[in-house]
Every structure is written in structure tokens, then in C-alpha cells.
């Protein structure tokens, strides 16, 4: 009888402890954070238990989709169209407010001076948000994009020298090869469609930047690198579909359709990368990004599983950090040239003059002789920065 009583008491105590833990994590901690912000005059929409403000966000997005038409927009405020809930909350609560995705409290800041202070002076004090590793683990892992402190410093020490100017100049042949492939595909399509074709430049630019990274990262194994790139793109899309579930306690462990899809793609990417690593160890060394990551992992005190994870995560981070930014920037430059026929003609004439009418593929030395191209690139980056000015005035910070 006494044994039964003790077992029952232990069960009750355990149950109460679990309830206390859940109540503290789901109610008390978020409320403490919001209370501290309210004392500083920062308010925001009231969250619901477990979901936070996800229901309001979905409702706002669905309303915007139903209101849209096939007619061209009268304005180009993309942020208001994509994130109408931010516009609504900003008007209601001011330029700084707090909202929540599930149990994750997020501080929204749209004051330019505050954002500048955060990004240029004190961003390292904030570190990378911990929820990125938890919620976006299949996509980002624990690579340089999500790590902090000594781990981040170690990874940066490995990767940064490979992206210095002299190293990038050595990649000119890789970039030229990828450019040739892209242009050939466009020419072939134009010929098939009778001399005129409508081509979506952004898709081509993404494929181009992914191909360059595949060649730079995996060397002679770039064809398998291209396959990894395609799987990573699919994984990125799969993770974006469940972005609103970030912060909901336990959702990342549930075997939902979206989670199963992301887990399967993560496994495929990992196996492909480790397959290339195995081949690399059995053949001659190549001087590429993969070799640098591989040598660093082998010289560390990591166990085999941790070493494999280090290699996989940083290979994924190299792709994700490089291909999208390069693709968007190149697309913007082409758009500027398309909109300014005079500059297009002048730049083409200079390229033909430097490279020769035979169409010699340019190298780093030729690029230095192209003064108009250099001016175009400077203007391109300045205008691109100005175009993103409104976006750069906003930042999201996880509350902790």
C-alpha cells in the first residue's frame, strides 16, 4: 500500500512539475519580456497561447491575396503588399513594436537611426538568434550563418580568406564557364522559338550563381554540386512553407507533411555532400572551398559525427549565403542596362574593344581596362542600395 502511495505521489509531483515548466515557458517568460518592453513604451498586438500572432498574420495575408487583381500595381511598395500586417501594426503601435510567432517574441524596429546603431555598432552583442538553429536546423544547421562566439570566429577564419579579392580573381575562369553555359541555353531557346523568346532572367541568374558556387566549392565534382544546389533550393522552399509555424512549441518535431518533406531533403543533401567528401579523400586534393573546410575539420578535435556535421553545415551555408545575393544583384544590373539603351550600347562597345571582335572571354586583367563597366558597377551598387533603403530601415530582433 505504501509503495502504491509513493508511486502515485511521484506521478503527481512529476505532472505538477511538468505543468509548472510549461506554464513558465509558454506564459510567464513571454509575459516577462513583454512587460519589460512595455515599461520602455514598446507595445504590440496581444498574443494568443501557443500561436502568438500567427492567426492575425494569416488573416491579413489572405485578405491581401483576395484583394489583389491582375492589373499592374499603382505603386511599388512591395513591403506593404508582402507584409500587410507590419504596415497595420506600425500604424497602430508606432515604428517599434513587439509581436510573436508562437512562443518566440520578436521586436520590430523601423527607425533608421536605431537600425543603423544595431547593425554597425552593437550587432555582435546580440549574436545570432538561437531560434534559427532550432527552427531552421535542416536548412542552416550550425554553420557560419547561425553560429556565435568562438565557433563563428573559427568558421570565419576558415572561409573568409577564400573570398578575398585575389582568390575571387582566380575564379574568373569558373565564372566564364558558367556564363558560357547560361548564354548558350538562352541562344538555343531563342533559336527554337524563331528568333524571339521571353526569358525569365531571375531564374537564369539563380542557376548561374548556383553553378559558379558549385564549381568554386566542389571543383571537378561540380556536377554533383549542381545536384546539391537543386536539393537545397527545394529544401529552402519547403522550409518557407512552414515559416509561420516557427515558434510554436513542438511543431518542428511533429511528423507533418511539410516536416517530413524537409527531413527527407535534408537527408538527401547531407548524403550527397558526404559522398563528395568521401570521393575527395580517395583522390588527389584540389584547392577549393570544400578542401579548406575538409582540412579544417580534420585538424580539429571533433569526433567523426561532429566533423561530418561541420562540413555539411558550412557547405550549405556557402550556397545559401552566395547564390541568392549574387543572383539578385546581377538581375538588377541587367534591368538597369535594359532600361538605359545608350549605356547598354556604350558598355557593349567597350567590351568588344577590350576583348576583341572575336569575342575573347575576359579575364581579371581585361576587366581592369573596362572603365565604363567599372562605372556601371559602381552606379549599380549605389542604386541597388538606394532601392533597398526602405527595407534596410527595418530590422527584426528576437527578444531574449
PDB file of C-alpha atoms in Angstrom, residues 96-399:
ATOM      1  CA  UNK A  96       8.932  49.999 -32.788  1.00  0.00           C
ATOM      2  CA  UNK A  97       6.652  47.218 -31.556  1.00  0.00           C
ATOM      3  CA  UNK A  98       6.745  43.599 -30.421  1.00  0.00           C
ATOM      4  CA  UNK A  99       4.859  40.637 -31.869  1.00  0.00           C
ATOM      5  CA  UNK A 100       5.201  36.890 -31.525  1.00  0.00           C
ATOM      6  CA  UNK A 101       5.427  33.822 -33.738  1.00  0.00           C
ATOM      7  CA  UNK A 102       4.267  31.059 -31.463  1.00  0.00           C
ATOM      8  CA  UNK A 103       6.353  31.349 -28.319  1.00  0.00           C
ATOM      9  CA  UNK A 104       9.104  33.468 -29.948  1.00  0.00           C
ATOM     10  CA  UNK A 105       8.879  37.182 -29.132  1.00  0.00           C
ATOM     11  CA  UNK A 106      10.160  39.449 -31.918  1.00  0.00           C
ATOM     12  CA  UNK A 107      10.965  43.154 -31.750  1.00  0.00           C
ATOM     13  CA  UNK A 108      10.192  45.092 -34.943  1.00  0.00           C
ATOM     14  CA  UNK A 109      12.275  48.244 -35.478  1.00  0.00           C
ATOM     15  CA  UNK A 110      11.791  50.672 -38.386  1.00  0.00           C
ATOM     16  CA  UNK A 111      13.660  53.713 -37.083  1.00  0.00           C
ATOM     17  CA  UNK A 112      16.669  54.263 -39.337  1.00  0.00           C
ATOM     18  CA  UNK A 113      18.995  55.601 -36.640  1.00  0.00           C
ATOM     19  CA  UNK A 114      18.226  52.706 -34.275  1.00  0.00           C
ATOM     20  CA  UNK A 115      18.698  50.117 -37.018  1.00  0.00           C
ATOM     21  CA  UNK A 116      21.997  51.738 -38.000  1.00  0.00           C
ATOM     22  CA  UNK A 117      23.174  51.595 -34.396  1.00  0.00           C
ATOM     23  CA  UNK A 118      22.220  47.938 -34.123  1.00  0.00           C
ATOM     24  CA  UNK A 119      23.812  46.825 -37.388  1.00  0.00           C
ATOM     25  CA  UNK A 120      27.013  48.895 -37.273  1.00  0.00           C
ATOM     26  CA  UNK A 121      27.851  49.234 -33.583  1.00  0.00           C
ATOM     27  CA  UNK A 122      26.307  46.612 -31.366  1.00  0.00           C
ATOM     28  CA  UNK A 123      25.133  43.753 -33.587  1.00  0.00           C
ATOM     29  CA  UNK A 124      27.795  41.369 -32.263  1.00  0.00           C
ATOM     30  CA  UNK A 125      26.453  41.867 -28.759  1.00  0.00           C
ATOM     31  CA  UNK A 126      23.111  40.474 -29.885  1.00  0.00           C
ATOM     32  CA  UNK A 127      24.630  37.453 -31.599  1.00  0.00           C
ATOM     33  CA  UNK A 128      22.654  35.209 -33.946  1.00  0.00           C
ATOM     34  CA  UNK A 129      19.161  34.360 -32.679  1.00  0.00           C
ATOM     35  CA  UNK A 130      19.052  30.902 -31.127  1.00  0.00           C
ATOM     36  CA  UNK A 131      15.748  30.032 -32.785  1.00  0.00           C
ATOM     37  CA  UNK A 132      17.492  29.940 -36.181  1.00  0.00           C
ATOM     38  CA  UNK A 133      19.385  26.806 -35.224  1.00  0.00           C
ATOM     39  CA  UNK A 134      16.328  25.294 -33.556  1.00  0.00           C
ATOM     40  CA  UNK A 135      13.687  26.063 -36.176  1.00  0.00           C
ATOM     41  CA  UNK A 136      15.796  26.272 -39.358  1.00  0.00           C
ATOM     42  CA  UNK A 137      18.202  23.456 -38.481  1.00  0.00           C
ATOM     43  CA  UNK A 138      17.500  21.370 -41.617  1.00  0.00           C
ATOM     44  CA  UNK A 139      18.381  24.367 -43.805  1.00  0.00           C
ATOM     45  CA  UNK A 140      21.107  26.281 -41.915  1.00  0.00           C
ATOM     46  CA  UNK A 141      22.444  23.800 -39.368  1.00  0.00           C
ATOM     47  CA  UNK A 142      25.222  25.204 -37.170  1.00  0.00           C
ATOM     48  CA  UNK A 143      27.268  26.836 -39.913  1.00  0.00           C
ATOM     49  CA  UNK A 144      28.683  30.352 -40.067  1.00  0.00           C
ATOM     50  CA  UNK A 145      25.241  31.917 -40.655  1.00  0.00           C
ATOM     51  CA  UNK A 146      23.852  30.711 -37.316  1.00  0.00           C
ATOM     52  CA  UNK A 147      26.861  30.180 -35.034  1.00  0.00           C
ATOM     53  CA  UNK A 148      28.161  32.593 -32.391  1.00  0.00           C
ATOM     54  CA  UNK A 149      31.301  33.335 -30.402  1.00  0.00           C
ATOM     55  CA  UNK A 150      34.330  31.086 -30.786  1.00  0.00           C
ATOM     56  CA  UNK A 151      32.553  28.698 -33.159  1.00  0.00           C
ATOM     57  CA  UNK A 152      31.686  31.571 -35.504  1.00  0.00           C
ATOM     58  CA  UNK A 153      35.220  33.026 -35.268  1.00  0.00           C
ATOM     59  CA  UNK A 154      36.731  29.629 -36.140  1.00  0.00           C
ATOM     60  CA  UNK A 155      34.464  29.196 -39.172  1.00  0.00           C
ATOM     61  CA  UNK A 156      35.087  32.749 -40.365  1.00  0.00           C
ATOM     62  CA  UNK A 157      38.842  32.228 -40.103  1.00  0.00           C
ATOM     63  CA  UNK A 158      38.496  29.288 -42.494  1.00  0.00           C
ATOM     64  CA  UNK A 159      36.085  30.753 -45.039  1.00  0.00           C
ATOM     65  CA  UNK A 160      36.948  34.473 -45.188  1.00  0.00           C
ATOM     66  CA  UNK A 161      40.407  34.108 -46.841  1.00  0.00           C
ATOM     67  CA  UNK A 162      38.808  32.123 -49.672  1.00  0.00           C
ATOM     68  CA  UNK A 163      36.655  35.144 -50.555  1.00  0.00           C
ATOM     69  CA  UNK A 164      39.411  37.788 -50.649  1.00  0.00           C
ATOM     70  CA  UNK A 165      39.868  39.743 -53.900  1.00  0.00           C
ATOM     71  CA  UNK A 166      42.890  37.768 -55.086  1.00  0.00           C
ATOM     72  CA  UNK A 167      41.031  34.494 -54.595  1.00  0.00           C
ATOM     73  CA  UNK A 168      37.978  35.790 -56.457  1.00  0.00           C
ATOM     74  CA  UNK A 169      40.183  36.843 -59.374  1.00  0.00           C
ATOM     75  CA  UNK A 170      41.322  33.230 -59.586  1.00  0.00           C
ATOM     76  CA  UNK A 171      37.689  32.220 -60.060  1.00  0.00           C
ATOM     77  CA  UNK A 172      37.319  34.171 -63.307  1.00  0.00           C
ATOM     78  CA  UNK A 173      37.637  31.027 -65.413  1.00  0.00           C
ATOM     79  CA  UNK A 174      34.893  29.334 -63.359  1.00  0.00           C
ATOM     80  CA  UNK A 175      32.619  32.357 -63.764  1.00  0.00           C
ATOM     81  CA  UNK A 176      33.326  32.457 -67.514  1.00  0.00           C
ATOM     82  CA  UNK A 177      32.453  28.764 -67.905  1.00  0.00           C
ATOM     83  CA  UNK A 178      29.155  29.212 -66.073  1.00  0.00           C
ATOM     84  CA  UNK A 179      28.358  32.336 -68.110  1.00  0.00           C
ATOM     85  CA  UNK A 180      29.008  30.466 -71.355  1.00  0.00           C
ATOM     86  CA  UNK A 181      26.612  27.706 -70.301  1.00  0.00           C
ATOM     87  CA  UNK A 182      23.897  30.253 -69.431  1.00  0.00           C
ATOM     88  CA  UNK A 183      24.247  32.236 -72.662  1.00  0.00           C
ATOM     89  CA  UNK A 184      24.243  29.060 -74.744  1.00  0.00           C
ATOM     90  CA  UNK A 185      20.975  27.953 -73.158  1.00  0.00           C
ATOM     91  CA  UNK A 186      19.408  31.351 -73.903  1.00  0.00           C
ATOM     92  CA  UNK A 187      20.634  31.346 -77.512  1.00  0.00           C
ATOM     93  CA  UNK A 188      19.313  27.836 -78.034  1.00  0.00           C
ATOM     94  CA  UNK A 189      15.890  28.807 -76.716  1.00  0.00           C
ATOM     95  CA  UNK A 190      15.747  31.924 -78.897  1.00  0.00           C
ATOM     96  CA  UNK A 191      16.583  29.854 -81.990  1.00  0.00           C
ATOM     97  CA  UNK A 192      13.913  27.262 -81.155  1.00  0.00           C
ATOM     98  CA  UNK A 193      11.257  29.969 -80.766  1.00  0.00           C
ATOM     99  CA  UNK A 194      12.003  31.614 -84.104  1.00  0.00           C
ATOM    100  CA  UNK A 195      14.354  34.406 -83.079  1.00  0.00           C
ATOM    101  CA  UNK A 196      12.256  35.944 -80.303  1.00  0.00           C
ATOM    102  CA  UNK A 197      11.768  34.480 -76.827  1.00  0.00           C
ATOM    103  CA  UNK A 198      10.549  35.676 -73.447  1.00  0.00           C
ATOM    104  CA  UNK A 199      13.133  34.666 -70.854  1.00  0.00           C
ATOM    105  CA  UNK A 200      12.777  34.957 -67.090  1.00  0.00           C
ATOM    106  CA  UNK A 201      16.137  36.442 -66.207  1.00  0.00           C
ATOM    107  CA  UNK A 202      15.882  35.827 -62.454  1.00  0.00           C
ATOM    108  CA  UNK A 203      15.634  32.051 -62.899  1.00  0.00           C
ATOM    109  CA  UNK A 204      18.682  32.067 -65.166  1.00  0.00           C
ATOM    110  CA  UNK A 205      20.648  34.217 -62.728  1.00  0.00           C
ATOM    111  CA  UNK A 206      19.885  31.860 -59.859  1.00  0.00           C
ATOM    112  CA  UNK A 207      21.022  28.872 -61.904  1.00  0.00           C
ATOM    113  CA  UNK A 208      24.135  30.797 -62.954  1.00  0.00           C
ATOM    114  CA  UNK A 209      25.136  31.798 -59.405  1.00  0.00           C
ATOM    115  CA  UNK A 210      24.451  28.270 -58.162  1.00  0.00           C
ATOM    116  CA  UNK A 211      26.641  26.849 -60.928  1.00  0.00           C
ATOM    117  CA  UNK A 212      29.508  29.228 -60.056  1.00  0.00           C
ATOM    118  CA  UNK A 213      29.321  28.261 -56.381  1.00  0.00           C
ATOM    119  CA  UNK A 214      29.194  24.564 -57.315  1.00  0.00           C
ATOM    120  CA  UNK A 215      32.388  24.918 -59.346  1.00  0.00           C
ATOM    121  CA  UNK A 216      34.140  27.043 -56.697  1.00  0.00           C
ATOM    122  CA  UNK A 217      33.123  24.804 -53.816  1.00  0.00           C
ATOM    123  CA  UNK A 218      33.348  21.324 -55.306  1.00  0.00           C
ATOM    124  CA  UNK A 219      35.873  21.702 -58.137  1.00  0.00           C
ATOM    125  CA  UNK A 220      35.807  18.726 -60.501  1.00  0.00           C
ATOM    126  CA  UNK A 221      32.722  17.401 -58.642  1.00  0.00           C
ATOM    127  CA  UNK A 222      30.681  20.432 -59.656  1.00  0.00           C
ATOM    128  CA  UNK A 223      28.058  18.328 -61.459  1.00  0.00           C
ATOM    129  CA  UNK A 224      27.176  16.704 -58.141  1.00  0.00           C
ATOM    130  CA  UNK A 225      27.424  20.148 -56.570  1.00  0.00           C
ATOM    131  CA  UNK A 226      24.747  21.309 -59.003  1.00  0.00           C
ATOM    132  CA  UNK A 227      22.532  18.459 -57.798  1.00  0.00           C
ATOM    133  CA  UNK A 228      23.105  19.576 -54.206  1.00  0.00           C
ATOM    134  CA  UNK A 229      22.123  23.098 -55.243  1.00  0.00           C
ATOM    135  CA  UNK A 230      18.799  21.874 -56.652  1.00  0.00           C
ATOM    136  CA  UNK A 231      18.043  19.909 -53.479  1.00  0.00           C
ATOM    137  CA  UNK A 232      18.928  22.922 -51.335  1.00  0.00           C
ATOM    138  CA  UNK A 233      16.579  25.100 -53.380  1.00  0.00           C
ATOM    139  CA  UNK A 234      13.814  22.561 -52.806  1.00  0.00           C
ATOM    140  CA  UNK A 235      14.671  22.461 -49.091  1.00  0.00           C
ATOM    141  CA  UNK A 236      14.572  26.265 -48.907  1.00  0.00           C
ATOM    142  CA  UNK A 237      11.104  26.285 -50.487  1.00  0.00           C
ATOM    143  CA  UNK A 238       9.925  23.528 -48.142  1.00  0.00           C
ATOM    144  CA  UNK A 239      11.148  25.473 -45.101  1.00  0.00           C
ATOM    145  CA  UNK A 240       9.487  28.680 -46.326  1.00  0.00           C
ATOM    146  CA  UNK A 241       6.121  26.911 -46.443  1.00  0.00           C
ATOM    147  CA  UNK A 242       6.238  26.355 -42.709  1.00  0.00           C
ATOM    148  CA  UNK A 243       7.741  29.722 -41.763  1.00  0.00           C
ATOM    149  CA  UNK A 244       4.653  30.758 -39.786  1.00  0.00           C
ATOM    150  CA  UNK A 245       4.935  27.670 -37.584  1.00  0.00           C
ATOM    151  CA  UNK A 246       8.278  28.915 -36.248  1.00  0.00           C
ATOM    152  CA  UNK A 247       7.991  29.389 -32.506  1.00  0.00           C
ATOM    153  CA  UNK A 248       5.022  27.075 -31.939  1.00  0.00           C
ATOM    154  CA  UNK A 249       6.267  24.706 -29.226  1.00  0.00           C
ATOM    155  CA  UNK A 250       6.931  21.187 -30.503  1.00  0.00           C
ATOM    156  CA  UNK A 251       5.865  21.809 -34.117  1.00  0.00           C
ATOM    157  CA  UNK A 252       9.323  21.101 -35.530  1.00  0.00           C
ATOM    158  CA  UNK A 253       9.151  17.578 -34.080  1.00  0.00           C
ATOM    159  CA  UNK A 254       5.696  16.709 -35.427  1.00  0.00           C
ATOM    160  CA  UNK A 255       5.703  14.340 -38.465  1.00  0.00           C
ATOM    161  CA  UNK A 256       3.602  16.691 -40.593  1.00  0.00           C
ATOM    162  CA  UNK A 257       3.758  16.572 -44.380  1.00  0.00           C
ATOM    163  CA  UNK A 258       5.928  19.718 -44.530  1.00  0.00           C
ATOM    164  CA  UNK A 259       8.291  18.453 -41.825  1.00  0.00           C
ATOM    165  CA  UNK A 260       8.665  15.044 -43.490  1.00  0.00           C
ATOM    166  CA  UNK A 261       9.462  16.740 -46.796  1.00  0.00           C
ATOM    167  CA  UNK A 262      12.106  18.954 -45.149  1.00  0.00           C
ATOM    168  CA  UNK A 263      13.637  15.990 -43.264  1.00  0.00           C
ATOM    169  CA  UNK A 264      13.887  13.926 -46.462  1.00  0.00           C
ATOM    170  CA  UNK A 265      15.560  16.766 -48.388  1.00  0.00           C
ATOM    171  CA  UNK A 266      17.949  17.454 -45.503  1.00  0.00           C
ATOM    172  CA  UNK A 267      18.973  13.789 -45.540  1.00  0.00           C
ATOM    173  CA  UNK A 268      19.480  13.853 -49.329  1.00  0.00           C
ATOM    174  CA  UNK A 269      21.686  16.973 -49.139  1.00  0.00           C
ATOM    175  CA  UNK A 270      23.745  15.514 -46.303  1.00  0.00           C
ATOM    176  CA  UNK A 271      24.303  12.219 -48.138  1.00  0.00           C
ATOM    177  CA  UNK A 272      25.302  13.981 -51.364  1.00  0.00           C
ATOM    178  CA  UNK A 273      27.838  16.226 -49.605  1.00  0.00           C
ATOM    179  CA  UNK A 274      29.358  13.366 -47.616  1.00  0.00           C
ATOM    180  CA  UNK A 275      29.542  11.284 -50.804  1.00  0.00           C
ATOM    181  CA  UNK A 276      31.638  14.011 -52.428  1.00  0.00           C
ATOM    182  CA  UNK A 277      33.778  14.260 -49.286  1.00  0.00           C
ATOM    183  CA  UNK A 278      34.432  10.513 -49.411  1.00  0.00           C
ATOM    184  CA  UNK A 279      35.468  10.715 -53.076  1.00  0.00           C
ATOM    185  CA  UNK A 280      37.702  13.694 -52.318  1.00  0.00           C
ATOM    186  CA  UNK A 281      39.548  11.778 -49.590  1.00  0.00           C
ATOM    187  CA  UNK A 282      40.231   8.935 -52.019  1.00  0.00           C
ATOM    188  CA  UNK A 283      41.555  11.151 -54.831  1.00  0.00           C
ATOM    189  CA  UNK A 284      44.069  13.968 -55.216  1.00  0.00           C
ATOM    190  CA  UNK A 285      43.461  17.173 -53.276  1.00  0.00           C
ATOM    191  CA  UNK A 286      42.014  20.225 -55.023  1.00  0.00           C
ATOM    192  CA  UNK A 287      42.344  23.804 -53.891  1.00  0.00           C
ATOM    193  CA  UNK A 288      38.693  24.758 -53.478  1.00  0.00           C
ATOM    194  CA  UNK A 289      36.342  25.740 -50.682  1.00  0.00           C
ATOM    195  CA  UNK A 290      35.443  22.155 -49.882  1.00  0.00           C
ATOM    196  CA  UNK A 291      39.102  21.257 -49.407  1.00  0.00           C
ATOM    197  CA  UNK A 292      39.605  24.163 -46.992  1.00  0.00           C
ATOM    198  CA  UNK A 293      36.586  23.119 -44.919  1.00  0.00           C
ATOM    199  CA  UNK A 294      37.671  19.471 -45.032  1.00  0.00           C
ATOM    200  CA  UNK A 295      41.222  20.196 -43.888  1.00  0.00           C
ATOM    201  CA  UNK A 296      39.984  22.411 -41.063  1.00  0.00           C
ATOM    202  CA  UNK A 297      37.594  19.710 -39.851  1.00  0.00           C
ATOM    203  CA  UNK A 298      40.349  17.071 -39.934  1.00  0.00           C
ATOM    204  CA  UNK A 299      42.722  19.317 -37.960  1.00  0.00           C
ATOM    205  CA  UNK A 300      40.149  19.941 -35.239  1.00  0.00           C
ATOM    206  CA  UNK A 301      39.402  17.844 -32.181  1.00  0.00           C
ATOM    207  CA  UNK A 302      35.942  16.928 -33.418  1.00  0.00           C
ATOM    208  CA  UNK A 303      34.598  13.393 -33.464  1.00  0.00           C
ATOM    209  CA  UNK A 304      33.549  11.833 -36.752  1.00  0.00           C
ATOM    210  CA  UNK A 305      29.851  12.741 -36.446  1.00  0.00           C
ATOM    211  CA  UNK A 306      30.640  16.316 -35.385  1.00  0.00           C
ATOM    212  CA  UNK A 307      33.191  16.596 -38.210  1.00  0.00           C
ATOM    213  CA  UNK A 308      30.639  15.459 -40.787  1.00  0.00           C
ATOM    214  CA  UNK A 309      28.088  17.934 -39.420  1.00  0.00           C
ATOM    215  CA  UNK A 310      30.647  20.763 -39.556  1.00  0.00           C
ATOM    216  CA  UNK A 311      31.393  20.042 -43.229  1.00  0.00           C
ATOM    217  CA  UNK A 312      27.747  19.631 -44.247  1.00  0.00           C
ATOM    218  CA  UNK A 313      26.523  22.753 -42.446  1.00  0.00           C
ATOM    219  CA  UNK A 314      29.207  25.033 -43.858  1.00  0.00           C
ATOM    220  CA  UNK A 315      28.773  23.723 -47.409  1.00  0.00           C
ATOM    221  CA  UNK A 316      25.059  24.505 -47.136  1.00  0.00           C
ATOM    222  CA  UNK A 317      25.806  27.949 -45.694  1.00  0.00           C
ATOM    223  CA  UNK A 318      28.197  28.774 -48.559  1.00  0.00           C
ATOM    224  CA  UNK A 319      25.439  28.044 -51.063  1.00  0.00           C
ATOM    225  CA  UNK A 320      22.713  29.916 -49.222  1.00  0.00           C
ATOM    226  CA  UNK A 321      24.856  32.980 -48.484  1.00  0.00           C
ATOM    227  CA  UNK A 322      26.152  33.282 -52.019  1.00  0.00           C
ATOM    228  CA  UNK A 323      23.692  32.327 -54.695  1.00  0.00           C
ATOM    229  CA  UNK A 324      20.671  34.488 -53.832  1.00  0.00           C
ATOM    230  CA  UNK A 325      22.576  37.737 -53.225  1.00  0.00           C
ATOM    231  CA  UNK A 326      24.666  37.340 -56.388  1.00  0.00           C
ATOM    232  CA  UNK A 327      21.614  36.426 -58.482  1.00  0.00           C
ATOM    233  CA  UNK A 328      19.504  39.371 -57.307  1.00  0.00           C
ATOM    234  CA  UNK A 329      22.378  41.824 -57.758  1.00  0.00           C
ATOM    235  CA  UNK A 330      23.126  40.586 -61.294  1.00  0.00           C
ATOM    236  CA  UNK A 331      19.424  40.736 -62.227  1.00  0.00           C
ATOM    237  CA  UNK A 332      19.230  44.352 -61.024  1.00  0.00           C
ATOM    238  CA  UNK A 333      22.279  45.263 -63.133  1.00  0.00           C
ATOM    239  CA  UNK A 334      20.730  43.712 -66.262  1.00  0.00           C
ATOM    240  CA  UNK A 335      17.490  45.571 -65.587  1.00  0.00           C
ATOM    241  CA  UNK A 336      19.379  48.886 -65.464  1.00  0.00           C
ATOM    242  CA  UNK A 337      21.073  48.127 -68.775  1.00  0.00           C
ATOM    243  CA  UNK A 338      17.755  47.142 -70.372  1.00  0.00           C
ATOM    244  CA  UNK A 339      16.193  50.421 -69.208  1.00  0.00           C
ATOM    245  CA  UNK A 340      19.112  52.559 -70.484  1.00  0.00           C
ATOM    246  CA  UNK A 341      19.795  51.725 -74.136  1.00  0.00           C
ATOM    247  CA  UNK A 342      22.537  54.348 -74.502  1.00  0.00           C
ATOM    248  CA  UNK A 343      24.600  52.890 -71.650  1.00  0.00           C
ATOM    249  CA  UNK A 344      23.961  49.409 -72.991  1.00  0.00           C
ATOM    250  CA  UNK A 345      25.471  50.375 -76.356  1.00  0.00           C
ATOM    251  CA  UNK A 346      28.451  52.158 -74.777  1.00  0.00           C
ATOM    252  CA  UNK A 347      29.273  49.253 -72.458  1.00  0.00           C
ATOM    253  CA  UNK A 348      28.934  46.706 -75.276  1.00  0.00           C
ATOM    254  CA  UNK A 349      31.290  48.769 -77.460  1.00  0.00           C
ATOM    255  CA  UNK A 350      33.893  48.921 -74.674  1.00  0.00           C
ATOM    256  CA  UNK A 351      33.706  45.177 -74.038  1.00  0.00           C
ATOM    257  CA  UNK A 352      34.167  44.438 -77.737  1.00  0.00           C
ATOM    258  CA  UNK A 353      37.101  46.868 -77.865  1.00  0.00           C
ATOM    259  CA  UNK A 354      38.893  45.261 -74.905  1.00  0.00           C
ATOM    260  CA  UNK A 355      38.055  41.653 -75.689  1.00  0.00           C
ATOM    261  CA  UNK A 356      38.289  41.931 -79.435  1.00  0.00           C
ATOM    262  CA  UNK A 357      35.627  41.435 -82.061  1.00  0.00           C
ATOM    263  CA  UNK A 358      36.262  37.674 -81.931  1.00  0.00           C
ATOM    264  CA  UNK A 359      34.619  37.611 -78.525  1.00  0.00           C
ATOM    265  CA  UNK A 360      37.601  36.614 -76.380  1.00  0.00           C
ATOM    266  CA  UNK A 361      36.456  35.588 -72.903  1.00  0.00           C
ATOM    267  CA  UNK A 362      37.527  38.334 -70.443  1.00  0.00           C
ATOM    268  CA  UNK A 363      39.902  37.703 -67.566  1.00  0.00           C
ATOM    269  CA  UNK A 364      40.763  39.787 -64.476  1.00  0.00           C
ATOM    270  CA  UNK A 365      43.306  41.924 -66.379  1.00  0.00           C
ATOM    271  CA  UNK A 366      40.770  42.772 -69.089  1.00  0.00           C
ATOM    272  CA  UNK A 367      38.200  43.788 -66.514  1.00  0.00           C
ATOM    273  CA  UNK A 368      40.579  46.398 -65.093  1.00  0.00           C
ATOM    274  CA  UNK A 369      40.741  48.046 -68.536  1.00  0.00           C
ATOM    275  CA  UNK A 370      36.944  48.390 -68.783  1.00  0.00           C
ATOM    276  CA  UNK A 371      36.390  51.858 -67.301  1.00  0.00           C
ATOM    277  CA  UNK A 372      32.735  52.164 -68.336  1.00  0.00           C
ATOM    278  CA  UNK A 373      31.955  48.730 -66.925  1.00  0.00           C
ATOM    279  CA  UNK A 374      33.541  49.818 -63.645  1.00  0.00           C
ATOM    280  CA  UNK A 375      31.424  52.991 -63.616  1.00  0.00           C
ATOM    281  CA  UNK A 376      28.326  50.912 -64.346  1.00  0.00           C
ATOM    282  CA  UNK A 377      29.057  48.577 -61.442  1.00  0.00           C
ATOM    283  CA  UNK A 378      29.588  51.497 -59.049  1.00  0.00           C
ATOM    284  CA  UNK A 379      26.284  53.076 -60.132  1.00  0.00           C
ATOM    285  CA  UNK A 380      24.612  49.664 -59.946  1.00  0.00           C
ATOM    286  CA  UNK A 381      25.613  49.088 -56.332  1.00  0.00           C
ATOM    287  CA  UNK A 382      24.667  52.628 -55.308  1.00  0.00           C
ATOM    288  CA  UNK A 383      21.241  52.424 -56.954  1.00  0.00           C
ATOM    289  CA  UNK A 384      20.687  48.918 -55.605  1.00  0.00           C
ATOM    290  CA  UNK A 385      21.477  50.210 -52.117  1.00  0.00           C
ATOM    291  CA  UNK A 386      19.104  53.139 -52.611  1.00  0.00           C
ATOM    292  CA  UNK A 387      16.385  50.821 -53.934  1.00  0.00           C
ATOM    293  CA  UNK A 388      16.632  48.776 -50.710  1.00  0.00           C
ATOM    294  CA  UNK A 389      16.747  51.847 -48.491  1.00  0.00           C
ATOM    295  CA  UNK A 390      13.246  51.344 -47.114  1.00  0.00           C
ATOM    296  CA  UNK A 391      13.935  47.687 -46.399  1.00  0.00           C
ATOM    297  CA  UNK A 392      17.255  48.463 -44.697  1.00  0.00           C
ATOM    298  CA  UNK A 393      15.446  50.821 -42.340  1.00  0.00           C
ATOM    299  CA  UNK A 394      13.652  47.857 -40.791  1.00  0.00           C
ATOM    300  CA  UNK A 395      15.000  45.027 -38.701  1.00  0.00           C
ATOM    301  CA  UNK A 396      13.597  42.177 -36.635  1.00  0.00           C
ATOM    302  CA  UNK A 397      15.241  41.176 -33.383  1.00  0.00           C
ATOM    303  CA  UNK A 398      14.388  38.143 -31.275  1.00  0.00           C
ATOM    304  CA  UNK A 399      13.647  39.172 -27.693  1.00  0.00           C
TER     305      UNK A 399
END
